[in-house]
Amino acid sequence: MAVTFTLEKTDSWTKARAGYLKTPHGTVPTPLFMPVGTQGALKTLHPDHAEAAGAKIVLANTYHLFIQPGTNIVARAGGLHSFMGWDGPILTDSGGFQVFSLPDREITEEGVTFSFEKEGKPIFMGPEESISAQNELGADIIMAFDECIPFPAEYGYAAESVERTLRWAARSKKAHKRPGEQGLFGIVQGSVYPDLRERCARELVKMDFPGYAVGGVSVGEGHDLMQRAVEYSVPFLPEDRVRYLMGVGRPEDILEAITRGIDIFDCIIPTRFGRAGVFFTPTGKLRIHKKSYRKDRYPIDTSCECPTCKRFSRAYLHHLFTIDEPLGKTLGTIHNIHFYMDLVAQARLAIVEDRFKPFKRNFYQRYLGDSSGPKG
């Protein structure tokens, strides 16, 4: 297989796992977080910036690259790694989440017809089209085309969606032309219904994917139901395959999902917040626009080793955001990515040393002011 997972250690008191994910562009430790480069770029960052911040693998979006510049153009440029100048592993999503988020779309057994946002012309995407596009992009990890339904969803529709997702997963696997170079992951759907999650997971495992994702979350269900969706899915996934929770990115959500056996995460939160002047620290979020930082000579976080904190003060960052200087967005994004990379690295070390529960409790006490963790 192009992508394999090696389990190193499972925490004695939780389902938290430490391992290694081997890809054609390198082996990365898990748990891991993937910054999102939606259109083939981490906004405001040179690839060297992302690497300096600790990023080891990034995510790009098939739908957006399918629309612009076109996956055929990326393929002619040597694939996505060459096109965006990133030497490490890349994961592309199937485009399903974005397609199903569009207001004007028609779902059939074959796939989805939607209107191109700028030109209004109809475009069709089904499992074969999604996989073909991802084969052209050439990412290390690609995703099966699935149906991501909104929350709340009636049981009957969620059940129909699971069956369609399973049929589309089988078609995705059949359409995959580069299994020796790209690992294709299946996606567990089923909304917040335990029996549907179980059925979807069990049937996907029969298809023998090299990795599995828990999808259909971060669609308005809230923290508790999100974690229940994980609990309804993970027990039916094999121990020797990597597990990916799609689109989840608050620090507390990540730690709770790690507790339940998830290995990989992605989210736009750290980069989007960094561009907005909201910075993550061990004691909570720091909003650099506040006037109290105008003369503050300390870095964002005195304990942080990121390039931003090692060189620049809060006062300087406040100045950059006040005048809307793009450098501020770059420096803020670097810091936030580093915070997330450090968080999962610390979590991994705690798992290996069998102290994940006290690590999580101590993090919550500082970050949330409550060692018992997130509420609601």
XYZ file of C-alpha atoms in Angstrom:
376
model
C 0.000 0.000 0.000
C 1.099 3.558 -0.698
C 0.082 4.680 2.800
C 0.531 2.583 5.946
C 0.065 3.154 9.664
C 2.203 1.751 12.472
C 0.774 1.857 15.993
C 3.502 2.618 18.528
C 1.609 3.016 21.803
C -1.934 3.130 23.169
C -2.546 5.035 26.393
C -3.374 2.771 29.348
C -6.313 4.875 30.547
C -7.893 6.116 27.316
C -8.040 5.147 23.650
C -5.392 7.743 22.735
C -2.801 6.416 20.284
C 0.683 7.336 19.122
C 1.949 6.022 15.821
C 3.575 6.744 12.484
C 1.909 7.391 9.147
C 4.091 6.394 6.201
C 3.415 8.133 2.871
C 5.278 8.422 -0.447
C 6.542 11.855 0.652
C 7.694 10.948 4.126
C 6.716 9.413 7.445
C 4.946 11.620 9.981
C 4.219 10.991 13.675
C 0.661 10.826 14.952
C -1.412 12.366 16.407
C -0.959 15.075 13.792
C -2.681 18.230 12.618
C -2.871 19.332 8.983
C -3.028 23.055 8.165
C -5.465 23.749 5.348
C -4.244 25.122 2.032
C -7.658 25.190 0.395
C -6.594 26.350 -3.068
C -3.082 24.941 -3.024
C -1.646 27.581 -0.691
C -1.583 28.261 3.031
C -2.870 31.828 2.898
C -0.125 34.455 3.449
C 2.564 31.761 3.903
C 5.546 30.637 1.845
C 6.010 26.850 2.191
C 9.200 27.544 4.148
C 7.119 29.484 6.694
C 4.811 26.508 7.176
C 7.760 24.183 7.580
C 9.391 26.540 10.090
C 6.132 26.555 12.049
C 6.319 22.766 12.272
C 3.811 21.696 9.610
C 4.547 18.213 8.303
C 1.537 17.518 6.092
C -0.991 19.891 4.532
C -4.486 19.596 3.095
C -5.739 20.955 -0.213
C -9.267 21.062 -1.576
C -10.187 19.125 -4.701
C -13.323 21.136 -5.463
C -11.512 24.476 -5.511
C -8.569 23.155 -7.534
C -11.003 21.426 -9.910
C -12.632 24.814 -10.539
C -9.408 26.883 -10.606
C -6.874 26.368 -12.130
C -8.163 22.925 -13.160
C -6.668 19.636 -12.022
C -5.388 18.945 -15.539
C -3.213 22.061 -15.327
C -1.841 20.930 -11.956
C -1.087 17.513 -13.443
C 0.819 19.092 -16.343
C 2.866 21.071 -13.810
C 4.065 17.817 -12.268
C 1.329 17.352 -9.681
C 0.316 19.288 -6.607
C 3.625 18.867 -4.747
C 5.537 20.523 -7.567
C 2.785 23.049 -8.301
C 2.636 24.436 -4.742
C 6.280 23.840 -3.851
C 5.583 21.532 -0.915
C 7.916 18.548 -0.455
C 6.049 16.849 2.384
C 2.893 14.741 2.335
C -0.384 16.218 1.073
C -3.975 15.104 1.615
C -6.776 16.160 -0.721
C -10.411 15.935 0.283
C -12.922 14.657 -2.247
C -14.718 17.953 -2.786
C -17.914 16.440 -1.432
C -18.219 18.739 1.583
C -17.942 21.854 -0.585
C -20.309 20.529 -3.258
C -22.965 19.616 -0.706
C -22.614 23.055 0.876
C -23.686 24.768 -2.347
C -27.274 26.063 -2.454
C -28.016 25.030 -6.051
C -27.212 21.353 -6.388
C -29.006 18.233 -7.525
C -28.137 14.861 -6.006
C -28.699 11.647 -7.943
C -27.326 8.142 -7.651
C -24.647 9.082 -10.171
C -23.365 12.133 -8.285
C -24.040 15.831 -7.858
C -24.754 18.553 -10.409
C -24.013 22.071 -9.227
C -23.510 25.554 -10.650
C -20.046 27.063 -10.934
C -20.168 30.069 -8.618
C -18.705 32.625 -11.060
C -20.122 31.533 -14.391
C -23.296 29.758 -13.289
C -22.724 26.873 -15.690
C -23.676 23.374 -14.485
C -20.850 21.052 -13.431
C -21.178 17.378 -12.521
C -19.085 15.563 -9.926
C -19.476 11.950 -8.899
C -17.101 9.371 -7.425
C -15.323 8.799 -10.728
C -14.858 12.517 -11.413
C -13.623 13.204 -7.880
C -11.119 10.344 -7.911
C -9.916 11.249 -11.405
C -9.306 14.812 -10.242
C -7.457 13.599 -7.148
C -5.374 11.216 -9.246
C -4.373 14.200 -11.371
C -3.496 16.274 -8.301
C -1.279 13.455 -7.036
C -1.628 13.907 -3.268
C -0.300 11.164 -0.992
C -3.727 10.643 0.589
C -7.014 11.038 -1.254
C -10.592 10.699 -0.035
C -13.563 8.717 -1.298
C -16.474 10.777 -2.607
C -19.198 10.803 0.038
C -22.424 12.580 0.897
C -22.018 15.004 3.792
C -25.492 15.832 5.087
C -26.355 18.820 7.297
C -27.348 18.764 10.944
C -30.004 18.089 12.027
C -30.991 15.303 9.647
C -33.984 12.982 9.852
C -33.093 9.350 10.476
C -34.603 8.191 7.183
C -32.565 10.593 5.094
C -29.400 9.843 7.085
C -29.932 6.119 6.430
C -30.372 6.702 2.688
C -27.250 8.861 2.695
C -25.186 6.142 4.379
C -26.180 3.621 1.718
C -25.335 6.100 -1.039
C -21.997 6.891 0.634
C -21.183 3.167 0.736
C -22.023 2.714 -2.941
C -19.962 5.778 -3.791
C -17.052 4.459 -1.709
C -17.041 1.245 -3.737
C -17.140 3.256 -6.968
C -14.340 5.505 -5.679
C -12.139 2.509 -5.004
C -12.862 1.026 -8.425
C -12.066 4.362 -10.113
C -8.736 4.806 -8.286
C -5.965 4.455 -10.898
C -2.894 5.107 -8.719
C -3.190 2.823 -5.647
C 0.554 2.261 -5.591
C 1.205 6.002 -5.267
C -1.833 7.340 -3.395
C -3.700 5.977 -0.392
C -7.507 6.186 -0.718
C -9.394 6.605 2.574
C -13.042 5.735 3.200
C -15.319 8.138 5.100
C -17.745 7.073 7.835
C -21.068 8.928 7.708
C -24.320 8.469 9.617
C -25.020 11.829 11.279
C -25.492 11.311 15.052
C -27.178 7.901 14.810
C -25.180 5.061 16.435
C -26.525 2.224 14.280
C -25.901 4.136 11.051
C -22.348 5.009 12.079
C -21.708 1.378 12.975
C -23.118 0.069 9.698
C -21.148 2.559 7.627
C -17.899 1.795 9.462
C -18.318 -1.984 9.245
C -19.130 -1.933 5.539
C -16.223 0.391 4.726
C -13.820 -1.882 6.614
C -14.925 -4.757 4.364
C -13.682 -2.666 1.417
C -10.200 -2.614 3.018
C -9.112 1.014 2.767
C -5.623 1.957 4.101
C -7.225 4.592 6.346
C -10.628 5.752 7.540
C -12.123 9.149 8.236
C -14.990 10.172 10.480
C -16.964 12.662 8.403
C -20.220 14.527 8.739
C -19.084 16.525 11.778
C -18.473 20.249 12.317
C -21.816 20.880 10.623
C -23.533 22.513 13.602
C -23.948 19.555 15.941
C -21.846 20.995 18.786
C -19.029 19.522 20.858
C -20.936 16.759 22.671
C -22.645 15.304 19.606
C -19.413 15.586 17.632
C -17.616 13.430 20.175
C -20.521 10.981 20.224
C -20.208 10.630 16.450
C -16.563 9.692 17.036
C -17.578 7.195 19.735
C -20.168 5.669 17.405
C -17.566 5.209 14.636
C -14.105 4.434 16.040
C -14.823 1.086 17.799
C -15.608 -0.507 14.440
C -12.420 0.649 12.710
C -9.301 -1.560 12.640
C -6.451 -0.844 15.046
C -3.841 -1.040 12.290
C -5.350 1.727 10.131
C -5.077 5.451 10.684
C -8.186 7.401 11.760
C -8.943 10.918 10.570
C -11.524 13.333 12.014
C -12.424 15.747 9.239
C -12.690 19.494 9.738
C -12.318 19.571 13.526
C -9.918 22.107 14.968
C -10.588 23.655 18.374
C -7.787 22.544 20.709
C -10.260 21.039 23.175
C -12.071 19.159 20.391
C -8.769 17.738 19.185
C -7.766 16.486 22.632
C -11.169 14.912 23.245
C -11.032 13.157 19.884
C -7.491 11.927 20.590
C -8.886 10.527 23.845
C -11.362 8.538 21.749
C -8.764 7.110 19.365
C -8.460 9.639 16.511
C -5.027 10.172 14.900
C -5.342 12.971 12.290
C -7.069 16.351 12.190
C -7.489 19.316 9.861
C -9.189 22.673 10.231
C -9.053 26.259 8.979
C -9.231 27.659 12.533
C -5.518 28.309 13.243
C -4.840 29.975 9.892
C -8.098 31.942 9.722
C -7.741 33.131 13.316
C -4.093 34.023 12.722
C -5.074 36.291 9.840
C -7.723 37.893 12.054
C -5.287 38.689 14.874
C -6.534 35.996 17.248
C -3.604 33.997 18.587
C -3.625 30.741 20.535
C -1.633 30.487 23.770
C -1.528 27.917 26.593
C -3.700 30.261 28.678
C -6.329 30.935 26.019
C -6.775 33.137 22.963
C -5.030 36.517 22.694
C -6.726 39.199 20.572
C -3.951 41.470 19.345
C -6.276 44.327 18.291
C -6.835 45.269 21.941
C -5.319 48.634 22.891
C -3.654 47.072 25.930
C -1.056 45.528 23.596
C -0.020 48.832 22.021
C 3.087 49.135 24.210
C 3.494 45.481 25.201
C 7.091 44.388 24.611
C 6.484 40.689 25.324
C 5.978 38.093 22.568
C 2.574 36.511 22.034
C 3.643 33.667 24.328
C 6.857 33.790 26.337
C 7.120 29.980 26.286
C 6.669 29.686 22.495
C 9.600 28.831 20.220
C 7.964 29.823 16.932
C 9.742 32.304 14.599
C 7.170 34.990 15.426
C 7.555 34.782 19.196
C 11.345 34.535 19.019
C 11.591 37.833 17.145
C 8.542 40.092 17.479
C 6.604 41.770 20.275
C 2.889 42.099 20.864
C 3.297 45.842 20.348
C 4.742 45.291 16.884
C 2.013 42.829 15.958
C -0.634 45.236 17.279
C 0.905 47.908 15.053
C 0.853 45.634 11.984
C -2.800 44.736 12.461
C -3.737 48.352 13.174
C -2.338 49.476 9.819
C -3.577 46.319 8.059
C -0.061 45.295 7.060
C -0.090 41.791 5.455
C 3.027 40.817 7.407
C 0.871 40.725 10.533
C -1.307 38.016 9.017
C 1.777 36.012 8.078
C 3.311 36.241 11.549
C 0.025 35.429 13.274
C -0.553 32.405 11.068
C 2.970 31.108 11.708
C 2.397 31.341 15.452
C -0.979 29.600 15.395
C 0.260 26.739 13.228
C 3.183 26.284 15.608
C 0.794 26.226 18.580
C -1.208 23.421 16.980
C 1.892 21.465 15.987
C 3.210 21.785 19.523
C -0.136 20.726 21.001
C -0.283 17.438 19.093
C 3.447 16.840 19.690
C 2.932 17.273 23.439
C -0.108 15.009 23.309
C 1.932 12.375 21.482
C 4.733 12.491 24.041
C 2.192 12.190 26.853
C 0.686 9.100 25.196
C 4.093 7.480 24.735
C 4.930 8.209 28.391
C 1.487 6.976 29.536
C 0.444 10.278 31.113
C -2.120 11.531 28.619
C -4.940 12.017 31.154
C -2.952 14.332 33.467
C -1.534 16.141 30.429
C -5.037 16.826 29.131
C -6.275 17.864 32.571
C -3.389 20.304 33.024
C -3.911 21.749 29.532
C -7.589 22.359 30.234
C -6.833 24.005 33.562
C -4.596 26.567 31.888
C -6.397 26.965 28.571
C -10.023 26.816 29.706
C -9.632 27.598 33.402
C -11.342 24.279 34.174
C -9.471 20.980 34.396
C -12.647 19.000 33.667
C -12.589 20.112 30.035
C -15.043 21.604 27.522
C -18.738 21.991 28.263
C -21.424 21.477 25.622
